[in-house]
PDB file of C-alpha atoms in Angstrom:
ATOM      1  CA  UNK J   1    -150.030-168.297  69.940  1.00 59.00           C
ATOM      2  CA  UNK J   2    -149.100-171.924  69.323  1.00 57.00           C
ATOM      3  CA  UNK J   3    -151.424-171.346  66.051  1.00 61.00           C
ATOM      4  CA  UNK J   4    -149.859-168.530  65.188  1.00 55.00           C
ATOM      5  CA  UNK J   5    -146.631-170.015  64.861  1.00 56.00           C
ATOM      6  CA  UNK J   6    -147.375-172.939  63.597  1.00 52.00           C
ATOM      7  CA  UNK J   7    -149.657-171.324  60.641  1.00 60.00           C
ATOM      8  CA  UNK J   8    -146.446-168.631  59.832  1.00 61.00           C
ATOM      9  CA  UNK J   9    -144.116-171.975  59.508  1.00 60.00           C
ATOM     10  CA  UNK J  10    -147.237-173.439  57.103  1.00 61.00           C
ATOM     11  CA  UNK J  11    -146.779-170.042  54.971  1.00 60.00           C
ATOM     12  CA  UNK J  12    -143.223-170.116  55.316  1.00 67.00           C
ATOM     13  CA  UNK J  13    -143.156-173.774  54.065  1.00 63.00           C
ATOM     14  CA  UNK J  14    -145.812-172.690  51.708  1.00 60.00           C
ATOM     15  CA  UNK J  15    -143.311-169.746  49.855  1.00 66.00           C
ATOM     16  CA  UNK J  16    -140.396-171.902  50.079  1.00 64.00           C
ATOM     17  CA  UNK J  17    -142.409-174.797  48.225  1.00 65.00           C
ATOM     18  CA  UNK J  18    -143.200-172.990  45.773  1.00 70.00           C
ATOM     19  CA  UNK J  19    -139.943-171.143  45.376  1.00 70.00           C
ATOM     20  CA  UNK J  20    -137.812-174.358  44.335  1.00 68.00           C
ATOM     21  CA  UNK J  21    -140.861-175.059  42.244  1.00 62.00           C
ATOM     22  CA  UNK J  22    -140.405-172.651  40.556  1.00 68.00           C
ATOM     23  CA  UNK J  23    -136.188-173.576  40.194  1.00 66.00           C
ATOM     24  CA  UNK J  24    -137.306-176.905  38.973  1.00 63.00           C
ATOM     25  CA  UNK J  25    -139.084-175.542  36.339  1.00 63.00           C
ATOM     26  CA  UNK J  26    -136.751-173.009  35.189  1.00 64.00           C
ATOM     27  CA  UNK J  27    -133.920-176.505  35.105  1.00 61.00           C
ATOM     28  CA  UNK J  28    -137.109-178.346  33.538  1.00 59.00           C
ATOM     29  CA  UNK J  29    -136.713-175.330  30.321  1.00 59.00           C
ATOM     30  CA  UNK J  30    -133.246-176.254  30.483  1.00 57.00           C
ATOM     31  CA  UNK J  31    -133.261-178.807  29.815  1.00 55.00           C
ATOM     32  CA  UNK J  32    -135.697-179.130  26.924  1.00 50.00           C
ATOM     33  CA  UNK J  33    -133.751-175.442  25.218  1.00 50.00           C
ATOM     34  CA  UNK J  34    -130.059-178.318  25.829  1.00 50.00           C
ATOM     35  CA  UNK J  35    -131.678-181.898  26.662  1.00 44.00           C
ATOM     36  CA  UNK J  36    -128.968-183.750  25.067  1.00 45.00           C
ATOM     37  CA  UNK J  37    -125.856-181.714  28.047  1.00 43.00           C
ATOM     38  CA  UNK J  38    -128.595-182.194  31.014  1.00 39.00           C
ATOM     39  CA  UNK J  39    -129.101-185.650  31.825  1.00 40.00           C
ATOM     40  CA  UNK J  40    -131.571-184.781  34.457  1.00 37.00           C
ATOM     41  CA  UNK J  41    -132.493-182.368  37.073  1.00 35.00           C
ATOM     42  CA  UNK J  42    -131.535-183.348  40.746  1.00 39.00           C
ATOM     43  CA  UNK J  43    -134.101-185.103  42.373  1.00 39.00           C
ATOM     44  CA  UNK J  44    -134.243-182.463  45.670  1.00 40.00           C
ATOM     45  CA  UNK J  45    -135.207-179.693  43.241  1.00 39.00           C
ATOM     46  CA  UNK J  46    -137.978-181.090  42.456  1.00 41.00           C
ATOM     47  CA  UNK J  47    -141.780-179.858  43.615  1.00 45.00           C
ATOM     48  CA  UNK J  48    -142.927-180.434  46.734  1.00 47.00           C
ATOM     49  CA  UNK J  49    -146.179-181.539  47.828  1.00 44.00           C
ATOM     50  CA  UNK J  50    -147.882-180.309  50.272  1.00 43.00           C
ATOM     51  CA  UNK J  51    -149.360-183.866  51.293  1.00 43.00           C
ATOM     52  CA  UNK J  52    -146.933-183.838  54.229  1.00 45.00           C
ATOM     53  CA  UNK J  53    -149.246-180.794  56.300  1.00 45.00           C
ATOM     54  CA  UNK J  54    -152.288-181.563  54.834  1.00 46.00           C
ATOM     55  CA  UNK J  55    -152.301-185.012  52.951  1.00 46.00           C
ATOM     56  CA  UNK J  56    -153.575-184.252  50.287  1.00 46.00           C
ATOM     57  CA  UNK J  57    -151.247-183.591  46.991  1.00 45.00           C
ATOM     58  CA  UNK J  58    -151.370-180.077  45.232  1.00 42.00           C
ATOM     59  CA  UNK J  59    -152.078-179.384  42.229  1.00 43.00           C
ATOM     60  CA  UNK J  60    -150.581-176.354  41.664  1.00 40.00           C
ATOM     61  CA  UNK J  61    -147.024-178.545  42.656  1.00 36.00           C
ATOM     62  CA  UNK J  62    -147.251-181.836  40.486  1.00 41.00           C
ATOM     63  CA  UNK J  63    -144.313-182.623  38.626  1.00 42.00           C
ATOM     64  CA  UNK J  64    -144.576-181.888  35.081  1.00 41.00           C
ATOM     65  CA  UNK J  65    -145.155-183.835  32.407  1.00 42.00           C
ATOM     66  CA  UNK J  66    -142.231-181.998  29.848  1.00 41.00           C
ATOM     67  CA  UNK J  67    -139.814-183.398  32.733  1.00 41.00           C
ATOM     68  CA  UNK J  68    -140.503-186.870  31.075  1.00 42.00           C
ATOM     69  CA  UNK J  69    -140.805-186.186  27.366  1.00 40.00           C
ATOM     70  CA  UNK J  70    -137.616-184.515  27.799  1.00 40.00           C
ATOM     71  CA  UNK J  71    -135.774-187.381  29.110  1.00 40.00           C
ATOM     72  CA  UNK J  72    -137.447-189.584  26.886  1.00 41.00           C
ATOM     73  CA  UNK J  73    -136.067-186.872  24.292  1.00 40.00           C
ATOM     74  CA  UNK J  74    -132.720-187.265  25.315  1.00 43.00           C
ATOM     75  CA  UNK J  75    -131.894-191.159  24.930  1.00 45.00           C
ATOM     76  CA  UNK J  76    -133.054-191.362  21.214  1.00 40.00           C
ATOM     77  CA  UNK J  77    -129.437-191.217  19.294  1.00 40.00           C
ATOM     78  CA  UNK J  78    -130.203-190.009  16.525  1.00 38.00           C
ATOM     79  CA  UNK J  79    -131.062-186.812  18.173  1.00 38.00           C
ATOM     80  CA  UNK J  80    -128.186-187.022  21.072  1.00 44.00           C
ATOM     81  CA  UNK J  81    -125.659-187.715  19.027  1.00 44.00           C
ATOM     82  CA  UNK J  82    -125.753-184.540  17.242  1.00 47.00           C
ATOM     83  CA  UNK J  83    -123.473-181.186  19.151  1.00 48.00           C
ATOM     84  CA  UNK J  84    -126.887-180.044  20.599  1.00 60.00           C
ATOM     85  CA  UNK J  85    -126.212-176.595  22.394  1.00 72.00           C
ATOM     86  CA  UNK J  86    -129.023-175.100  22.406  1.00 68.00           C
ATOM     87  CA  UNK J  87    -128.974-172.098  24.627  1.00 70.00           C
ATOM     88  CA  UNK J  88    -125.152-172.891  25.706  1.00 78.00           C
ATOM     89  CA  UNK J  89    -123.760-169.064  24.478  1.00 81.00           C
ATOM     90  CA  UNK J  90    -120.189-170.286  25.245  1.00 84.00           C
ATOM     91  CA  UNK J  91    -120.019-174.247  23.592  1.00 86.00           C
ATOM     92  CA  UNK J  92    -121.626-172.747  20.633  1.00 85.00           C
ATOM     93  CA  UNK J  93    -119.088-170.092  20.250  1.00 86.00           C
ATOM     94  CA  UNK J  94    -116.658-172.634  21.275  1.00 89.00           C
ATOM     95  CA  UNK J  95    -117.146-175.252  18.458  1.00 88.00           C
ATOM     96  CA  UNK J  96    -117.610-172.083  15.644  1.00 88.00           C
ATOM     97  CA  UNK J  97    -114.556-170.843  16.508  1.00 90.00           C
ATOM     98  CA  UNK J  98    -113.019-174.481  16.336  1.00 89.00           C
ATOM     99  CA  UNK J  99    -114.123-175.393  13.115  1.00 90.00           C
ATOM    100  CA  UNK J 100    -111.988-171.854  11.994  1.00 88.00           C
ATOM    101  CA  UNK J 101    -109.289-173.239  13.440  1.00 88.00           C
ATOM    102  CA  UNK J 102    -109.209-176.388  11.654  1.00 87.00           C
ATOM    103  CA  UNK J 103    -109.822-175.109   8.631  1.00 88.00           C
ATOM    104  CA  UNK J 104    -107.016-172.705   8.528  1.00 87.00           C
ATOM    105  CA  UNK J 105    -104.261-175.522  10.299  1.00 86.00           C
ATOM    106  CA  UNK J 106    -105.551-178.316   8.311  1.00 87.00           C
ATOM    107  CA  UNK J 107    -104.686-175.581   4.839  1.00 88.00           C
ATOM    108  CA  UNK J 108    -101.755-174.834   5.586  1.00 86.00           C
ATOM    109  CA  UNK J 109    -100.404-178.005   6.756  1.00 83.00           C
ATOM    110  CA  UNK J 110    -101.907-179.584   3.648  1.00 84.00           C
ATOM    111  CA  UNK J 111    -102.091-177.312   0.912  1.00 88.00           C
ATOM    112  CA  UNK J 112     -99.873-173.957   1.650  1.00 89.00           C
ATOM    113  CA  UNK J 113     -96.634-175.540   3.397  1.00 86.00           C
ATOM    114  CA  UNK J 114     -96.651-178.211   0.192  1.00 86.00           C
ATOM    115  CA  UNK J 115     -96.597-175.455  -2.529  1.00 89.00           C
ATOM    116  CA  UNK J 116     -94.259-172.843  -0.844  1.00 89.00           C
ATOM    117  CA  UNK J 117     -91.617-176.230  -0.423  1.00 87.00           C
ATOM    118  CA  UNK J 118     -92.303-176.227  -4.358  1.00 87.00           C
ATOM    119  CA  UNK J 119     -91.891-173.053  -5.595  1.00 88.00           C
ATOM    120  CA  UNK J 120     -88.289-173.022  -2.416  1.00 86.00           C
ATOM    121  CA  UNK J 121     -86.727-175.917  -4.497  1.00 86.00           C
ATOM    122  CA  UNK J 122     -87.944-174.217  -7.887  1.00 86.00           C
ATOM    123  CA  UNK J 123     -86.312-170.829  -6.860  1.00 85.00           C
ATOM    124  CA  UNK J 124     -83.249-173.110  -5.739  1.00 82.00           C
ATOM    125  CA  UNK J 125     -82.832-173.968  -9.861  1.00 83.00           C
ATOM    126  CA  UNK J 126     -84.801-176.858  -9.180  1.00 83.00           C
ATOM    127  CA  UNK J 127     -87.890-179.705 -10.268  1.00 84.00           C
ATOM    128  CA  UNK J 128     -91.122-178.948  -8.019  1.00 80.00           C
ATOM    129  CA  UNK J 129     -90.864-182.368  -6.569  1.00 80.00           C
ATOM    130  CA  UNK J 130     -87.384-182.920  -6.032  1.00 81.00           C
ATOM    131  CA  UNK J 131     -87.343-184.252  -3.013  1.00 77.00           C
ATOM    132  CA  UNK J 132     -82.670-184.745  -2.762  1.00 78.00           C
ATOM    133  CA  UNK J 133     -83.299-180.639  -4.685  1.00 81.00           C
ATOM    134  CA  UNK J 134     -79.648-179.751  -2.703  1.00 78.00           C
ATOM    135  CA  UNK J 135     -79.417-175.976  -4.098  1.00 81.00           C
ATOM    136  CA  UNK J 136     -80.180-173.500  -2.129  1.00 84.00           C
ATOM    137  CA  UNK J 137     -83.027-170.640  -2.483  1.00 82.00           C
ATOM    138  CA  UNK J 138     -81.419-167.227  -3.718  1.00 79.00           C
ATOM    139  CA  UNK J 139     -83.880-164.921  -1.044  1.00 73.00           C
ATOM    140  CA  UNK J 140     -82.060-167.175   1.632  1.00 73.00           C
ATOM    141  CA  UNK J 141     -79.931-169.744   1.015  1.00 79.00           C
ATOM    142  CA  UNK J 142     -81.948-172.354   1.960  1.00 82.00           C
ATOM    143  CA  UNK J 143     -81.689-175.779   1.126  1.00 83.00           C
ATOM    144  CA  UNK J 144     -86.062-176.447   0.630  1.00 83.00           C
ATOM    145  CA  UNK J 145     -85.345-179.892   2.585  1.00 80.00           C
ATOM    146  CA  UNK J 146     -84.990-177.726   5.198  1.00 82.00           C
ATOM    147  CA  UNK J 147     -87.807-175.508   5.000  1.00 83.00           C
ATOM    148  CA  UNK J 148     -90.305-177.380   6.954  1.00 80.00           C
ATOM    149  CA  UNK J 149     -87.922-178.373   9.981  1.00 84.00           C
ATOM    150  CA  UNK J 150     -86.678-174.854  10.311  1.00 86.00           C
ATOM    151  CA  UNK J 151     -90.338-173.789  10.484  1.00 84.00           C
ATOM    152  CA  UNK J 152     -90.900-176.536  13.571  1.00 84.00           C
ATOM    153  CA  UNK J 153     -87.361-175.030  15.124  1.00 89.00           C
ATOM    154  CA  UNK J 154     -88.458-171.575  15.248  1.00 88.00           C
ATOM    155  CA  UNK J 155     -92.640-172.130  16.244  1.00 85.00           C
ATOM    156  CA  UNK J 156     -91.255-174.544  19.163  1.00 85.00           C
ATOM    157  CA  UNK J 157     -88.589-172.083  19.992  1.00 88.00           C
ATOM    158  CA  UNK J 158     -91.343-169.079  19.762  1.00 86.00           C
ATOM    159  CA  UNK J 159     -94.287-170.914  21.840  1.00 82.00           C
ATOM    160  CA  UNK J 160     -91.337-171.719  24.648  1.00 84.00           C
ATOM    161  CA  UNK J 161     -90.473-168.881  25.551  1.00 85.00           C
ATOM    162  CA  UNK J 162     -94.344-166.774  25.964  1.00 83.00           C
ATOM    163  CA  UNK J 163     -96.130-168.981  25.614  1.00 76.00           C
ATOM    164  CA  UNK J 164     -95.769-169.820  29.627  1.00 82.00           C
ATOM    165  CA  UNK J 165     -96.715-165.595  30.044  1.00 84.00           C
ATOM    166  CA  UNK J 166     -99.585-166.054  28.065  1.00 82.00           C
ATOM    167  CA  UNK J 167    -100.449-168.933  30.312  1.00 82.00           C
ATOM    168  CA  UNK J 168     -99.301-166.362  33.553  1.00 86.00           C
ATOM    169  CA  UNK J 169    -102.216-164.091  31.462  1.00 82.00           C
ATOM    170  CA  UNK J 170    -104.700-166.216  31.422  1.00 80.00           C
ATOM    171  CA  UNK J 171    -104.615-167.327  34.769  1.00 81.00           C
ATOM    172  CA  UNK J 172    -104.092-164.414  36.865  1.00 84.00           C
ATOM    173  CA  UNK J 173    -105.164-161.717  34.787  1.00 84.00           C
ATOM    174  CA  UNK J 174    -109.060-160.391  33.620  1.00 85.00           C
ATOM    175  CA  UNK J 175    -107.923-160.189  29.619  1.00 86.00           C
ATOM    176  CA  UNK J 176    -108.199-163.779  28.114  1.00 85.00           C
ATOM    177  CA  UNK J 177    -111.061-162.881  26.379  1.00 87.00           C
ATOM    178  CA  UNK J 178    -109.309-159.834  25.102  1.00 90.00           C
ATOM    179  CA  UNK J 179    -106.035-161.266  24.348  1.00 89.00           C
ATOM    180  CA  UNK J 180    -108.164-164.045  21.969  1.00 89.00           C
ATOM    181  CA  UNK J 181    -109.874-161.185  19.826  1.00 91.00           C
ATOM    182  CA  UNK J 182    -106.872-159.820  19.940  1.00 92.00           C
ATOM    183  CA  UNK J 183    -105.411-163.518  17.855  1.00 90.00           C
ATOM    184  CA  UNK J 184    -107.917-163.846  16.768  1.00 92.00           C
ATOM    185  CA  UNK J 185    -107.852-160.647  14.731  1.00 94.00           C
ATOM    186  CA  UNK J 186    -104.055-161.203  13.547  1.00 93.00           C
ATOM    187  CA  UNK J 187    -104.505-164.801  12.467  1.00 92.00           C
ATOM    188  CA  UNK J 188    -107.249-164.056  10.021  1.00 92.00           C
ATOM    189  CA  UNK J 189    -104.962-160.788   9.003  1.00 93.00           C
ATOM    190  CA  UNK J 190    -102.286-163.166   8.388  1.00 92.00           C
ATOM    191  CA  UNK J 191    -103.982-166.264   6.167  1.00 90.00           C
ATOM    192  CA  UNK J 192    -105.889-163.365   3.955  1.00 90.00           C
ATOM    193  CA  UNK J 193    -101.898-161.937   2.005  1.00 90.00           C
ATOM    194  CA  UNK J 194    -101.250-166.047   1.338  1.00 89.00           C
ATOM    195  CA  UNK J 195    -103.895-166.097  -1.296  1.00 89.00           C
ATOM    196  CA  UNK J 196    -101.690-164.012  -3.309  1.00 91.00           C
ATOM    197  CA  UNK J 197     -99.258-166.693  -2.945  1.00 90.00           C
ATOM    198  CA  UNK J 198     -96.634-166.850  -6.180  1.00 88.00           C
ATOM    199  CA  UNK J 199     -92.788-167.837  -7.222  1.00 86.00           C
ATOM    200  CA  UNK J 200     -92.122-164.082  -6.330  1.00 87.00           C
ATOM    201  CA  UNK J 201     -94.057-164.023  -3.325  1.00 88.00           C
ATOM    202  CA  UNK J 202     -93.033-167.946  -1.500  1.00 88.00           C
ATOM    203  CA  UNK J 203     -90.750-166.472   0.810  1.00 88.00           C
ATOM    204  CA  UNK J 204     -93.335-163.000   2.508  1.00 90.00           C
ATOM    205  CA  UNK J 205     -95.627-166.494   2.846  1.00 90.00           C
ATOM    206  CA  UNK J 206     -93.668-168.369   4.566  1.00 89.00           C
ATOM    207  CA  UNK J 207     -92.481-165.777   6.829  1.00 91.00           C
ATOM    208  CA  UNK J 208     -96.290-165.812   7.298  1.00 91.00           C
ATOM    209  CA  UNK J 209     -97.298-168.810   7.832  1.00 90.00           C
ATOM    210  CA  UNK J 210     -94.169-169.237  10.983  1.00 89.00           C
ATOM    211  CA  UNK J 211     -96.331-165.525  11.986  1.00 91.00           C
ATOM    212  CA  UNK J 212    -100.300-167.906  12.068  1.00 90.00           C
ATOM    213  CA  UNK J 213     -98.750-170.915  13.542  1.00 88.00           C
ATOM    214  CA  UNK J 214     -97.961-169.273  16.594  1.00 88.00           C
ATOM    215  CA  UNK J 215    -100.760-166.940  16.829  1.00 90.00           C
ATOM    216  CA  UNK J 216    -102.739-170.160  16.468  1.00 89.00           C
ATOM    217  CA  UNK J 217    -101.253-171.538  19.139  1.00 86.00           C
ATOM    218  CA  UNK J 218    -101.487-168.212  20.849  1.00 87.00           C
ATOM    219  CA  UNK J 219    -105.233-167.565  20.405  1.00 89.00           C
ATOM    220  CA  UNK J 220    -105.881-171.830  20.623  1.00 87.00           C
ATOM    221  CA  UNK J 221    -104.740-171.220  24.539  1.00 85.00           C
ATOM    222  CA  UNK J 222    -107.188-168.828  24.951  1.00 87.00           C
ATOM    223  CA  UNK J 223    -110.342-170.748  23.853  1.00 87.00           C
ATOM    224  CA  UNK J 224    -108.822-174.075  26.151  1.00 87.00           C
ATOM    225  CA  UNK J 225    -108.958-171.830  28.802  1.00 86.00           C
ATOM    226  CA  UNK J 226    -112.386-171.887  27.746  1.00 85.00           C
ATOM    227  CA  UNK J 227    -113.193-175.055  27.950  1.00 86.00           C
ATOM    228  CA  UNK J 228    -113.141-177.026  31.642  1.00 86.00           C
ATOM    229  CA  UNK J 229    -115.660-173.401  32.433  1.00 84.00           C
ATOM    230  CA  UNK J 230    -118.306-174.541  30.396  1.00 85.00           C
ATOM    231  CA  UNK J 231    -119.786-177.089  32.991  1.00 84.00           C
ATOM    232  CA  UNK J 232    -119.422-178.314  36.834  1.00 85.00           C
ATOM    233  CA  UNK J 233    -120.777-181.234  35.228  1.00 86.00           C
ATOM    234  CA  UNK J 234    -118.183-183.560  34.706  1.00 87.00           C
ATOM    235  CA  UNK J 235    -120.994-185.524  31.973  1.00 87.00           C
ATOM    236  CA  UNK J 236    -121.644-182.747  30.654  1.00 85.00           C
ATOM    237  CA  UNK J 237    -118.436-181.605  30.056  1.00 87.00           C
ATOM    238  CA  UNK J 238    -117.378-184.949  28.409  1.00 88.00           C
ATOM    239  CA  UNK J 239    -120.139-185.032  26.009  1.00 87.00           C
ATOM    240  CA  UNK J 240    -118.824-181.713  25.127  1.00 88.00           C
ATOM    241  CA  UNK J 241    -115.508-182.776  24.676  1.00 88.00           C
ATOM    242  CA  UNK J 242    -116.900-185.330  22.575  1.00 88.00           C
ATOM    243  CA  UNK J 243    -118.540-182.718  21.411  1.00 88.00           C
ATOM    244  CA  UNK J 244    -115.993-180.551  19.471  1.00 89.00           C
ATOM    245  CA  UNK J 245    -114.093-183.236  18.996  1.00 89.00           C
ATOM    246  CA  UNK J 246    -116.384-184.663  16.304  1.00 89.00           C
ATOM    247  CA  UNK J 247    -116.456-181.270  14.040  1.00 89.00           C
ATOM    248  CA  UNK J 248    -113.480-180.378  14.533  1.00 88.00           C
ATOM    249  CA  UNK J 249    -112.065-183.784  12.850  1.00 90.00           C
ATOM    250  CA  UNK J 250    -115.177-183.222  11.386  1.00 91.00           C
ATOM    251  CA  UNK J 251    -114.474-180.122   9.617  1.00 90.00           C
ATOM    252  CA  UNK J 252    -111.282-181.416   8.339  1.00 90.00           C
ATOM    253  CA  UNK J 253    -112.218-183.746   6.468  1.00 92.00           C
ATOM    254  CA  UNK J 254    -114.877-182.261   4.747  1.00 92.00           C
ATOM    255  CA  UNK J 255    -112.802-179.624   4.576  1.00 91.00           C
ATOM    256  CA  UNK J 256    -109.878-181.657   2.402  1.00 91.00           C
ATOM    257  CA  UNK J 257    -112.742-183.772   0.828  1.00 93.00           C
ATOM    258  CA  UNK J 258    -114.208-180.227  -1.002  1.00 92.00           C
ATOM    259  CA  UNK J 259    -110.560-179.105  -1.471  1.00 90.00           C
ATOM    260  CA  UNK J 260    -109.793-182.025  -3.645  1.00 90.00           C
ATOM    261  CA  UNK J 261    -112.990-182.273  -5.523  1.00 92.00           C
ATOM    262  CA  UNK J 262    -112.547-178.492  -6.145  1.00 92.00           C
ATOM    263  CA  UNK J 263    -108.818-179.347  -8.042  1.00 89.00           C
ATOM    264  CA  UNK J 264    -109.952-182.549  -9.581  1.00 90.00           C
ATOM    265  CA  UNK J 265    -113.299-180.760 -11.006  1.00 91.00           C
ATOM    266  CA  UNK J 266    -110.966-177.662 -12.507  1.00 90.00           C
ATOM    267  CA  UNK J 267    -107.739-179.504 -13.646  1.00 87.00           C
ATOM    268  CA  UNK J 268    -105.268-178.831 -10.449  1.00 86.00           C
ATOM    269  CA  UNK J 269    -104.954-182.361  -9.134  1.00 80.00           C
ATOM    270  CA  UNK J 270    -100.906-181.867 -10.138  1.00 80.00           C
ATOM    271  CA  UNK J 271    -100.665-177.978  -9.826  1.00 82.00           C
ATOM    272  CA  UNK J 272     -99.890-177.211  -5.121  1.00 82.00           C
ATOM    273  CA  UNK J 273    -100.148-173.645  -6.447  1.00 84.00           C
ATOM    274  CA  UNK J 274    -103.499-172.983  -7.546  1.00 86.00           C
ATOM    275  CA  UNK J 275    -104.423-175.859  -5.442  1.00 85.00           C
ATOM    276  CA  UNK J 276    -102.991-173.628  -1.791  1.00 86.00           C
ATOM    277  CA  UNK J 277    -104.763-170.503  -3.140  1.00 82.00           C
TER     278      UNK J 277
END
């Protein structure tokens, strides 16, 4: 009976060792797919050898040499300093979404908003570059110099009133992804008509700017709700945050350079309306 019990226990330990080996192999494969996100594999997850029972390591349970190769590859600065999301679909999707949000935010703020203010000055009977224009627009009787302040007040009040409610929906319901998709569709729908900005449509575009800003904040809230759930590893999460920041601000820099270069090549440097379009 003792010999049978020892044999059964040895068999169970052998099966357990094989299971741990498979888990470690899966982690190694994941590390090869995302070498810069997973620094090290838990030592406890490495496959044990059978030396505890037979005195000699089992060749089938030896550590895979790919783990050391992957570790060396991840130490290479050129390879690891770029966003490498591998099979992390959530991280890749977040980065793509960050690119879209950055483009729209900087485009509205740097180009469309400037063109709207200048068209409002023309509507008020002033020169486009007259920053001290004291006239009022024909459509709404608004001073051009008050447009940006009015824009900030409306967006700020709307955000203060509704975003806490959306936060509660995100935390306590399962419709976070649905709201993110709907807000993305509405956001894109409000951006497209801005290409038709002109002296007769500037007020409509100004209203769309307010709507798009508010919807954009909603969408950003949905996106940032996913950020803490990207990984349970703090180091991995820090690297993801760093790469996302690089993607966002790098997108802004590239976008501004491209737009300014196209405007300069087309002779639109002094034409904010053509540049915004």
